[in-house]
Coordinates of C-alpha atoms in Angstrom, one line a residue:
X1 CA 94.0 -11.8 134.8
X2 CA 96.5 -9.9 132.6
X3 CA 96.9 -6.2 131.7
X4 CA 95.6 -6.8 128.1
X5 CA 92.9 -4.5 126.8
X6 CA 89.7 -5.8 128.4
X7 CA 86.5 -6.7 126.5
X8 CA 82.9 -7.7 127.1
X9 CA 79.9 -9.3 125.6
X10 CA 76.3 -8.3 125.2
X11 CA 74.1 -9.3 128.1
X12 CA 71.6 -11.1 125.8
X13 CA 74.4 -13.2 124.3
X14 CA 75.7 -14.0 127.8
X15 CA 72.3 -15.1 128.9
X16 CA 71.9 -17.5 126.0
X17 CA 75.0 -19.4 126.8
X18 CA 74.8 -22.7 128.7
X19 CA 77.4 -22.0 131.4
X20 CA 76.6 -25.0 133.5
X21 CA 77.1 -27.3 130.5
X22 CA 80.5 -25.7 129.8
X23 CA 81.5 -26.3 133.5
X24 CA 80.5 -29.9 133.2
X25 CA 82.5 -30.3 130.1
X26 CA 85.6 -28.9 131.7
X27 CA 85.2 -31.3 134.6
X28 CA 85.0 -34.1 132.1
X29 CA 87.9 -32.8 130.1
X30 CA 90.2 -32.6 133.1
X31 CA 90.7 -36.3 133.0
X32 CA 92.9 -36.1 129.9
X33 CA 94.7 -32.8 130.7
X34 CA 98.4 -32.7 130.0
X35 CA 98.9 -31.2 133.4
X36 CA 98.0 -32.7 136.8
X37 CA 96.4 -29.8 138.8
X38 CA 94.1 -31.1 141.5
X39 CA 93.9 -27.6 143.1
X40 CA 92.4 -26.2 139.9
X41 CA 90.1 -29.2 139.5
X42 CA 88.8 -28.5 143.0
X43 CA 87.7 -25.1 142.0
X44 CA 85.6 -26.5 139.2
X45 CA 84.1 -29.1 141.5
X46 CA 83.3 -26.9 144.5
X47 CA 83.3 -23.2 143.3
X48 CA 81.8 -23.6 139.8
X49 CA 78.8 -21.3 140.4
X50 CA 81.0 -18.5 141.7
X51 CA 83.4 -19.0 138.8
X52 CA 80.5 -18.6 136.4
X53 CA 79.3 -15.5 138.2
X54 CA 82.7 -13.9 138.0
X55 CA 83.2 -14.5 134.3
X56 CA 79.7 -13.3 133.4
X57 CA 80.1 -10.2 135.5
X58 CA 83.5 -9.3 133.9
X59 CA 82.0 -9.8 130.4
X60 CA 78.9 -7.8 131.3
X61 CA 81.0 -4.9 132.6
X62 CA 83.4 -5.0 129.6
X63 CA 86.2 -5.8 132.0
X64 CA 87.2 -9.3 130.9
X65 CA 91.0 -9.6 130.3
X66 CA 92.5 -13.0 129.3
X67 CA 95.4 -14.4 131.4
X68 CA 98.2 -16.7 130.3
X69 CA 98.1 -20.4 130.0
X70 CA 100.2 -22.8 132.1
X71 CA 102.4 -24.7 129.6
X72 CA 104.9 -27.5 129.9
X73 CA 106.9 -29.4 127.3
X74 CA 105.4 -32.8 126.7
X75 CA 107.5 -35.6 125.2
X76 CA 106.3 -36.9 121.8
X77 CA 106.5 -40.5 120.7
X78 CA 109.0 -39.7 117.9
X79 CA 112.6 -39.6 119.0
X80 CA 115.8 -38.3 117.3
X81 CA 117.8 -41.1 115.8
X82 CA 121.3 -41.7 117.1
X83 CA 123.7 -43.1 114.4
X84 CA 125.9 -45.2 116.7
X85 CA 126.5 -48.8 117.5
X86 CA 125.1 -50.3 119.6
X87 CA 121.8 -48.7 118.8
X88 CA 120.4 -46.5 121.5
X89 CA 117.4 -44.3 122.1
X90 CA 117.8 -40.6 121.2
X91 CA 116.2 -37.6 122.8
X92 CA 112.4 -37.2 122.4
X93 CA 110.9 -34.4 120.4
X94 CA 108.3 -32.5 122.4
X95 CA 105.2 -30.4 122.1
X96 CA 103.6 -27.8 124.4
X97 CA 100.9 -29.1 126.7
X98 CA 98.8 -26.4 128.3
X99 CA 95.9 -25.7 130.6
X100 CA 94.1 -22.5 131.1
X101 CA 93.3 -21.1 134.5
X102 CA 89.6 -21.3 135.4
X103 CA 88.2 -18.0 134.1
X104 CA 89.8 -18.4 130.7
X105 CA 89.0 -22.0 130.4
X106 CA 85.3 -21.5 131.1
X107 CA 85.1 -18.7 128.5
X108 CA 87.0 -20.8 125.9
X109 CA 84.7 -23.8 126.5
X110 CA 81.5 -21.8 126.3
X111 CA 82.6 -20.1 123.1
X112 CA 83.4 -23.6 121.7
X113 CA 80.0 -24.9 122.7
X114 CA 78.4 -22.1 120.7
X115 CA 80.4 -23.2 117.6
X116 CA 79.8 -27.0 118.1
X117 CA 76.4 -27.2 116.3
X118 CA 77.8 -25.3 113.3
X119 CA 80.9 -27.5 113.2
X120 CA 78.6 -30.6 113.4
X121 CA 76.6 -29.4 110.4
X122 CA 79.6 -28.4 108.3
X123 CA 81.8 -31.4 108.9
X124 CA 81.7 -34.2 106.4
X125 CA 81.6 -37.2 108.7
X126 CA 82.2 -39.6 105.8
X127 CA 85.7 -38.1 105.5
X128 CA 86.8 -37.1 109.0
X129 CA 86.5 -39.3 112.0
X130 CA 88.3 -37.7 114.9
X131 CA 86.5 -35.8 117.7
X132 CA 83.0 -36.7 116.5
X133 CA 80.6 -34.7 118.6
X134 CA 78.3 -36.4 121.0
X135 CA 74.8 -35.1 121.8
X136 CA 74.9 -31.3 122.1
X137 CA 74.1 -31.5 125.8
X138 CA 76.5 -34.3 126.6
X139 CA 79.2 -33.3 129.2
X140 CA 81.7 -35.5 127.4
X141 CA 81.3 -33.3 124.2
X142 CA 82.8 -35.9 122.0
X143 CA 82.1 -39.6 121.3
X144 CA 84.7 -41.9 122.9
X145 CA 88.1 -41.9 121.2
X146 CA 87.9 -45.6 120.8
X147 CA 84.6 -45.3 118.9
X148 CA 86.0 -42.6 116.6
X149 CA 89.2 -44.5 116.0
X150 CA 87.4 -47.7 115.3
X151 CA 85.1 -46.0 112.8
X152 CA 88.2 -44.5 111.0
X153 CA 89.8 -48.0 110.9
X154 CA 86.7 -49.5 109.4
X155 CA 86.6 -46.7 106.7
X156 CA 90.2 -47.3 105.9
X157 CA 89.6 -51.0 105.4
X158 CA 86.5 -50.2 103.2
X159 CA 88.3 -47.7 101.0
X160 CA 91.2 -50.1 100.5
X161 CA 88.8 -52.5 98.9
X162 CA 87.5 -50.0 96.4
X163 CA 87.9 -51.0 92.8
X164 CA 91.2 -49.9 91.2
X165 CA 92.9 -48.9 94.4
X166 CA 96.4 -50.2 94.6
X167 CA 98.2 -47.8 96.9
X168 CA 97.7 -45.6 99.9
X169 CA 99.3 -42.2 100.3
X170 CA 99.8 -41.5 104.0
X171 CA 100.0 -37.8 104.8
X172 CA 101.0 -36.3 108.1
X173 CA 101.1 -32.5 108.7
X174 CA 104.1 -31.2 110.6
X175 CA 103.5 -29.4 113.9
X176 CA 99.8 -29.3 113.1
X177 CA 98.3 -27.5 116.2
X178 CA 101.3 -25.1 116.3
X179 CA 100.9 -24.2 112.7
X180 CA 97.2 -23.3 112.6
X181 CA 96.7 -19.7 111.4
X182 CA 94.3 -18.0 113.8
X183 CA 93.0 -15.6 111.2
X184 CA 92.3 -18.5 108.8
X185 CA 90.5 -20.4 111.6
X186 CA 88.4 -17.4 112.3
X187 CA 87.6 -17.1 108.5
X188 CA 86.6 -20.7 108.3
X189 CA 84.3 -20.3 111.3
X190 CA 82.9 -17.1 109.8
X191 CA 82.2 -18.8 106.5
X192 CA 80.4 -21.5 108.4
X193 CA 78.0 -19.0 110.1
X194 CA 79.6 -18.5 113.6
X195 CA 78.3 -15.3 115.1
X196 CA 80.6 -12.3 114.4
X197 CA 80.5 -11.0 118.0
X198 CA 81.6 -14.4 119.3
X199 CA 84.2 -14.6 116.6
X200 CA 85.8 -11.4 117.7
X201 CA 86.0 -12.6 121.3
X202 CA 87.3 -16.0 120.3
X203 CA 90.1 -14.4 118.2
X204 CA 91.0 -12.1 121.0
X205 CA 91.2 -15.0 123.4
X206 CA 93.3 -17.2 121.1
X207 CA 95.6 -14.4 120.1
X208 CA 96.3 -13.6 123.7
X209 CA 97.7 -17.1 124.2
X210 CA 100.3 -16.5 121.4
X211 CA 101.6 -13.4 123.2
X212 CA 100.1 -11.3 120.4
X213 CA 103.3 -11.7 118.4
X214 CA 102.1 -14.5 116.2
X215 CA 98.9 -15.4 114.6
X216 CA 99.7 -19.1 114.6
X217 CA 99.0 -22.0 116.9
X218 CA 96.3 -23.0 119.4
X219 CA 96.7 -24.6 122.7
X220 CA 96.7 -28.4 122.7
X221 CA 94.9 -30.8 125.1
X222 CA 91.5 -29.2 125.7
X223 CA 88.0 -29.9 124.2
X224 CA 87.7 -26.5 122.4
X225 CA 91.1 -26.9 120.8
X226 CA 90.1 -30.4 119.7
X227 CA 87.0 -29.0 118.1
X228 CA 88.6 -26.1 116.3
X229 CA 91.8 -28.0 115.4
X230 CA 89.8 -30.8 113.7
X231 CA 87.5 -28.3 111.9
X232 CA 90.4 -26.4 110.5
X233 CA 91.0 -29.1 107.9
X234 CA 87.4 -29.1 106.7
X235 CA 88.3 -27.1 103.5
X236 CA 91.0 -29.7 102.7
X237 CA 88.4 -32.5 103.1
X238 CA 86.1 -30.6 100.7
X239 CA 88.9 -30.0 98.2
X240 CA 89.6 -33.8 98.1
X241 CA 85.9 -34.6 97.8
X242 CA 85.4 -32.0 95.0
X243 CA 88.3 -33.7 93.1
X244 CA 86.8 -37.2 93.5
X245 CA 89.7 -38.3 95.8
X246 CA 89.0 -41.2 98.2
X247 CA 90.3 -40.2 101.6
X248 CA 89.8 -40.5 105.3
X249 CA 91.2 -38.3 108.0
X250 CA 91.9 -38.5 111.8
X251 CA 92.9 -35.0 113.0
X252 CA 96.0 -34.3 110.8
X253 CA 96.6 -37.9 109.7
X254 CA 95.2 -38.2 106.2
X255 CA 95.0 -41.5 104.2
X256 CA 94.4 -41.1 100.5
X257 CA 93.6 -44.1 98.3
X258 CA 95.0 -44.0 94.8
X259 CA 95.4 -46.2 91.7
X260 CA 99.1 -45.6 91.1
X261 CA 102.2 -43.8 92.3
X262 CA 101.8 -41.4 89.4
X263 CA 98.3 -40.5 90.7
X264 CA 99.9 -39.6 94.0
X265 CA 102.4 -37.3 92.4
X266 CA 99.7 -35.6 90.4
X267 CA 97.6 -35.1 93.6
X268 CA 100.4 -33.8 95.6
X269 CA 101.2 -31.1 93.1
X270 CA 97.8 -29.7 93.9
X271 CA 97.5 -30.7 97.6
X272 CA 100.8 -29.3 98.8
X273 CA 100.1 -25.7 97.7
X274 CA 96.5 -26.0 99.0
X275 CA 97.8 -27.0 102.4
X276 CA 100.4 -24.2 102.3
X277 CA 97.6 -21.7 101.8
X278 CA 96.4 -22.8 105.3
X279 CA 100.0 -22.5 106.7
X280 CA 100.3 -26.2 106.8
X281 CA 103.3 -28.2 105.5
X282 CA 103.8 -31.9 105.2
X283 CA 105.9 -33.9 107.7
X284 CA 108.4 -35.3 105.3
X285 CA 109.6 -38.0 107.7
X286 CA 106.1 -39.5 108.1
X287 CA 104.6 -39.1 104.7
X288 CA 104.8 -42.2 102.4
X289 CA 103.1 -44.4 99.8
X290 CA 102.4 -48.0 100.7
X291 CA 100.7 -50.9 98.8
X292 CA 97.2 -51.3 100.1
X293 CA 97.9 -54.7 101.5
X294 CA 100.2 -53.1 104.0
X295 CA 97.4 -51.1 105.6
X296 CA 96.8 -53.6 108.4
X297 CA 100.5 -53.5 109.5
X298 CA 100.6 -49.7 109.2
X299 CA 97.4 -49.1 111.1
X300 CA 96.2 -52.3 112.8
X301 CA 92.6 -52.1 114.0
X302 CA 93.1 -52.7 117.7
X303 CA 89.4 -53.1 118.4
X304 CA 89.2 -55.8 115.7
X305 CA 92.3 -57.5 117.2
X306 CA 90.6 -57.3 120.6
X307 CA 87.3 -58.8 119.3
X308 CA 89.2 -61.6 117.6
X309 CA 91.0 -62.4 120.9
X310 CA 87.6 -62.5 122.7
X311 CA 86.2 -64.9 120.1
X312 CA 89.3 -67.1 120.3
X313 CA 89.1 -67.4 124.1
X314 CA 85.3 -67.9 123.9
X315 CA 85.9 -70.8 121.5
X316 CA 88.4 -72.3 123.9
X317 CA 85.9 -72.0 126.8
X318 CA 83.2 -73.7 124.6
X319 CA 85.5 -76.6 123.7
X320 CA 84.5 -79.8 125.5
X321 CA 88.0 -80.8 126.2
X322 CA 88.7 -77.4 127.8
X323 CA 85.8 -77.7 130.2
X324 CA 87.5 -80.6 132.1
X325 CA 90.2 -78.2 133.2
X326 CA 87.7 -76.2 135.2
X327 CA 86.5 -79.1 137.4
X328 CA 83.1 -78.5 138.9
X329 CA 80.7 -76.4 136.7
X330 CA 77.7 -74.8 138.3
X331 CA 74.4 -75.6 136.7
X332 CA 73.0 -72.2 138.0
X333 CA 73.9 -69.4 135.6
X334 CA 72.2 -66.1 136.4
X335 CA 72.7 -62.8 134.6
X336 CA 75.3 -61.6 137.1
X337 CA 77.4 -64.7 136.4
X338 CA 77.1 -64.2 132.7
X339 CA 78.3 -60.6 133.1
X340 CA 81.2 -61.9 135.2
X341 CA 82.1 -64.4 132.4
X342 CA 82.1 -61.6 129.8
X343 CA 84.3 -59.5 132.0
X344 CA 86.7 -62.4 132.4
X345 CA 86.7 -62.9 128.6
X346 CA 87.4 -59.2 128.1
X347 CA 90.2 -59.3 130.6
X348 CA 91.8 -62.4 129.0
X349 CA 91.5 -60.8 125.5
X350 CA 93.1 -57.6 126.8
X351 CA 96.0 -59.6 128.2
X352 CA 96.4 -61.5 124.9
X353 CA 96.4 -58.3 122.9
X354 CA 98.8 -56.6 125.2
X355 CA 101.2 -59.6 125.0
X356 CA 101.2 -59.3 121.3
X357 CA 102.8 -55.9 121.6
X358 CA 106.1 -57.1 120.0
X359 CA 104.3 -58.3 116.9
X360 CA 103.2 -54.8 115.8
X361 CA 106.4 -52.8 115.7
X362 CA 105.7 -49.0 115.7
X363 CA 102.3 -49.6 117.3
X364 CA 103.5 -50.3 120.9
X365 CA 102.1 -47.1 122.3
X366 CA 98.7 -47.5 120.6
X367 CA 98.4 -51.0 122.1
X368 CA 99.3 -49.6 125.5
X369 CA 96.8 -46.8 125.2
X370 CA 94.2 -49.4 124.3
X371 CA 95.0 -52.0 126.9
X372 CA 96.2 -50.2 130.0
X373 CA 92.9 -48.5 130.9
X374 CA 91.1 -51.8 130.5
X375 CA 93.7 -53.6 132.7
X376 CA 93.5 -50.8 135.3
X377 CA 89.7 -51.0 135.4
X378 CA 89.9 -54.8 136.0
X379 CA 92.6 -54.1 138.6
X380 CA 94.9 -56.5 136.8
X381 CA 98.6 -56.1 137.4
X382 CA 99.4 -58.0 134.2
X383 CA 101.3 -55.1 132.7
X384 CA 102.8 -53.8 135.9
X385 CA 106.4 -54.9 135.3
X386 CA 106.3 -53.8 131.7
X387 CA 105.1 -50.3 132.6
X388 CA 107.7 -49.8 135.4
X389 CA 110.4 -50.8 132.9
X390 CA 109.0 -48.5 130.2
X391 CA 108.9 -45.2 132.0
X392 CA 112.3 -44.2 130.7
X393 CA 112.0 -45.9 127.3
X394 CA 108.7 -44.2 126.4
X395 CA 108.5 -40.7 128.0
X396 CA 105.4 -39.8 126.1
X397 CA 103.4 -42.5 127.9
X398 CA 104.1 -41.2 131.5
X399 CA 100.5 -40.0 132.0
X400 CA 98.9 -43.3 131.1
X401 CA 101.6 -45.3 132.9
X402 CA 101.1 -43.3 136.1
X403 CA 97.4 -43.7 136.0
X404 CA 97.8 -47.5 135.7
X405 CA 100.6 -47.9 138.3
X406 CA 98.6 -45.8 140.8
X407 CA 96.3 -48.8 141.2
X408 CA 99.2 -51.0 142.5
X409 CA 101.1 -48.8 144.9
X410 CA 100.9 -51.5 147.6
X411 CA 102.6 -54.1 145.4
X412 CA 106.1 -55.1 146.3
X413 CA 108.7 -52.9 144.6
X414 CA 106.3 -50.4 143.1
X415 CA 106.9 -47.6 145.6
X416 CA 110.7 -48.0 145.4
X417 CA 110.6 -48.1 141.6
X418 CA 108.6 -44.9 141.4
X419 CA 110.7 -43.0 143.8
X420 CA 113.8 -44.1 141.9
X421 CA 112.3 -42.6 138.8
X422 CA 111.3 -39.4 140.6
X423 CA 115.0 -38.6 141.4
X424 CA 116.3 -39.9 138.0
X425 CA 118.0 -37.0 136.3
X426 CA 117.1 -38.4 132.8
X427 CA 113.4 -38.0 133.3
X428 CA 111.6 -34.7 132.3
X429 CA 109.7 -32.6 134.7
X430 CA 106.5 -33.7 132.9
X431 CA 107.2 -37.3 133.6
X432 CA 108.0 -36.6 137.2
X433 CA 104.8 -34.6 137.6
X434 CA 102.8 -37.7 136.7
X435 CA 104.9 -40.0 138.8
X436 CA 104.3 -37.8 141.8
X437 CA 100.6 -37.7 140.9
X438 CA 100.6 -41.5 141.1
X439 CA 102.4 -41.5 144.4
X440 CA 99.9 -39.0 145.7
X441 CA 97.2 -41.7 145.7
X442 CA 98.7 -43.5 148.7
X443 CA 97.4 -43.0 152.3
X444 CA 100.7 -42.0 154.0
X445 CA 104.5 -41.7 153.5
X446 CA 107.5 -41.4 155.7
X447 CA 109.4 -38.2 156.2
X448 CA 112.2 -39.2 153.7
X449 CA 109.6 -39.3 150.9
X450 CA 108.2 -36.0 151.9
X451 CA 111.8 -34.5 151.9
X452 CA 112.2 -35.7 148.3
X453 CA 109.1 -33.8 147.3
X454 CA 110.2 -30.8 149.3
X455 CA 113.5 -30.7 147.5
X456 CA 111.6 -30.7 144.2
X457 CA 109.4 -27.8 145.4
X458 CA 112.3 -25.7 146.5
X459 CA 114.2 -26.2 143.2
X460 CA 113.4 -23.1 141.2
X461 CA 114.8 -24.7 138.1
X462 CA 111.9 -27.2 138.1
X463 CA 108.8 -26.4 136.2
X464 CA 106.0 -24.9 138.2
X465 CA 103.6 -27.6 137.4
X466 CA 105.9 -30.2 139.0
X467 CA 106.6 -28.0 141.9
X468 CA 102.9 -27.4 142.5
X469 CA 102.2 -31.2 142.7
X470 CA 105.2 -31.5 145.0
X471 CA 103.8 -28.7 147.2
X472 CA 100.5 -30.6 147.5
X473 CA 102.4 -33.8 148.3
X474 CA 104.3 -32.1 151.1
X475 CA 101.2 -30.4 152.5
X476 CA 99.3 -33.6 152.6
X477 CA 101.9 -36.0 153.9
X478 CA 104.3 -33.8 155.8
X479 CA 104.3 -33.2 159.6
X480 CA 104.0 -29.9 161.3
X481 CA 107.7 -29.1 160.7
X482 CA 107.4 -29.7 157.0
X483 CA 104.2 -27.5 156.9
X484 CA 106.2 -24.7 158.6
X485 CA 108.8 -25.0 155.8
X486 CA 105.9 -25.0 153.2
X487 CA 104.6 -21.7 154.6
X488 CA 108.0 -20.2 154.2
X489 CA 108.2 -21.4 150.5
X490 CA 104.8 -19.7 149.9
X491 CA 106.0 -16.2 150.0
X492 CA 108.6 -16.6 147.3
X493 CA 106.5 -18.8 145.0
X494 CA 104.5 -17.8 141.8
X495 CA 100.7 -17.6 142.2
X496 CA 100.1 -21.1 140.6
X497 CA 102.3 -22.7 143.3
X498 CA 100.9 -20.5 146.0
X499 CA 97.4 -21.8 145.2
X500 CA 98.7 -25.4 145.4
X501 CA 100.1 -24.7 148.8
X502 CA 96.9 -23.1 150.0
X503 CA 94.9 -26.0 148.6
X504 CA 97.1 -28.5 150.6
X505 CA 96.0 -26.7 153.8
X506 CA 92.7 -28.5 153.6
X507 CA 94.4 -31.5 155.4
X508 CA 95.9 -29.4 158.2
X509 CA 94.8 -28.9 161.7
X510 CA 91.9 -26.5 162.4
X511 CA 94.2 -23.7 163.7
X512 CA 96.6 -24.1 160.7
X513 CA 93.7 -24.1 158.3
X514 CA 92.3 -20.9 159.8
X515 CA 95.8 -19.2 159.7
X516 CA 96.2 -20.2 156.0
X517 CA 92.8 -18.8 155.2
X518 CA 93.5 -15.5 157.0
X519 CA 97.0 -15.1 155.5
X520 CA 96.4 -16.4 151.9
X521 CA 92.6 -16.6 151.3
X522 CA 92.4 -13.4 149.4
X523 CA 95.7 -13.6 147.4
X524 CA 94.5 -13.4 143.8
X525 CA 91.7 -15.0 141.9
X526 CA 92.8 -18.6 142.4
X527 CA 93.0 -18.4 146.1
X528 CA 89.7 -16.5 146.4
X529 CA 88.0 -19.3 144.5
X530 CA 89.8 -21.9 146.6
X531 CA 88.5 -20.2 149.7
X532 CA 84.9 -20.5 148.4
X533 CA 85.5 -24.1 147.4
X534 CA 87.0 -25.0 150.8
X535 CA 83.9 -23.6 152.5
X536 CA 81.7 -26.1 150.7
X537 CA 81.0 -29.4 152.4

């Protein structure tokens, strides 16, 4: 908690909120967090009831005071061009990726849950397709990203076939989440019917994360921010609809369908000032006008390509000449075998789509995001070499790459490749955090590996999120001597890293665990919650 002016909430309002649903949604949301923080996730999983009690108590007593987020720079896909020969990759642009500590995240989520039904009613779902809300009691909060993306792709294809349409104006907003005006967001929510008492608390919470010096920007990478960030553009959707403009939006990516280049110019003369009134400006490097027949190359429908690959492979399997290659064919085909056949079809289609990655220039990361989770689920190492070679080339993909590679730590060369990346000075701390997260899925390591993680932990120039993961690694895999060193590091570390070290004591001997609890168990709100969590079976 911080020293900001505390606030509270009326008891009746607190009682109406579904705190357990908020907790479930946070647990679901953790899967896509920008920051790997297993010690924080452990609190939600094991001490959620106590967390709820503490937040409700602070609000009831008028003593709630927001803390500060944990933020790290996350590489973006877009990179600075280097005007030299031979052509080389330039530095990546970045954006802030954040998590909130448990008390703040719970309050942020429960406030967003109160807004969700209003957002659902006020959103024009024929014009915006990102972050479509699931059932109001669904822990996932939103429909699957792939479902939303596919619906958007289908609408883009439909609009491109409208009579008279010849061009598409592709609009991208610069630094979208960082530009959102908090006062404007609050006004948009107020106009939509969000309760004033909750609005005041939400504004206080959001303002505290901008250090109270700015009224712009919301944290990226959490369900509530996805909800509010998507809804912020609702007045723009309405403006386009009122003017009879055909358009479809996915977060801040807006596709407008027009009859001529002159029509685009006329529209932009109105749209640019309208966006500016919401503190939004266009990303000049990404906005462009394309003939409608270039839509498929600009935004290929990956689900459609996947389905086409499935059908192509199915046709091959049904071809009489193809059957001979399989030798003996069983006459017995129960449901389980049919499901296995479908799984095999999906896997082969995924491989085929992944192998086409060079065909769709500029869409490589989208194809990777589509295919790698499917390949990981099927435990297919089809993309393993590609991923290991791409860590340095595509910094923004480190989180997805690490999740995939973690499935294959026992494969030859994977361990050595990951540790080489871990000590590579060209990689960012965010990339290394996820590499270390992948390595943390193994059963054991030698002391040299532990020493590498310990060096990272003791380097004060490293980001605390990376150092925290390194601390957990040392605590889990290190011997007694390394744990003694870890205890010494604890005293000079910030609270976030201290809580990671305390969390790692779960794997220590009984005496060491008891000493850790005695010495550290009451050090601040995180450690107190961890103590409760570690007492749970």
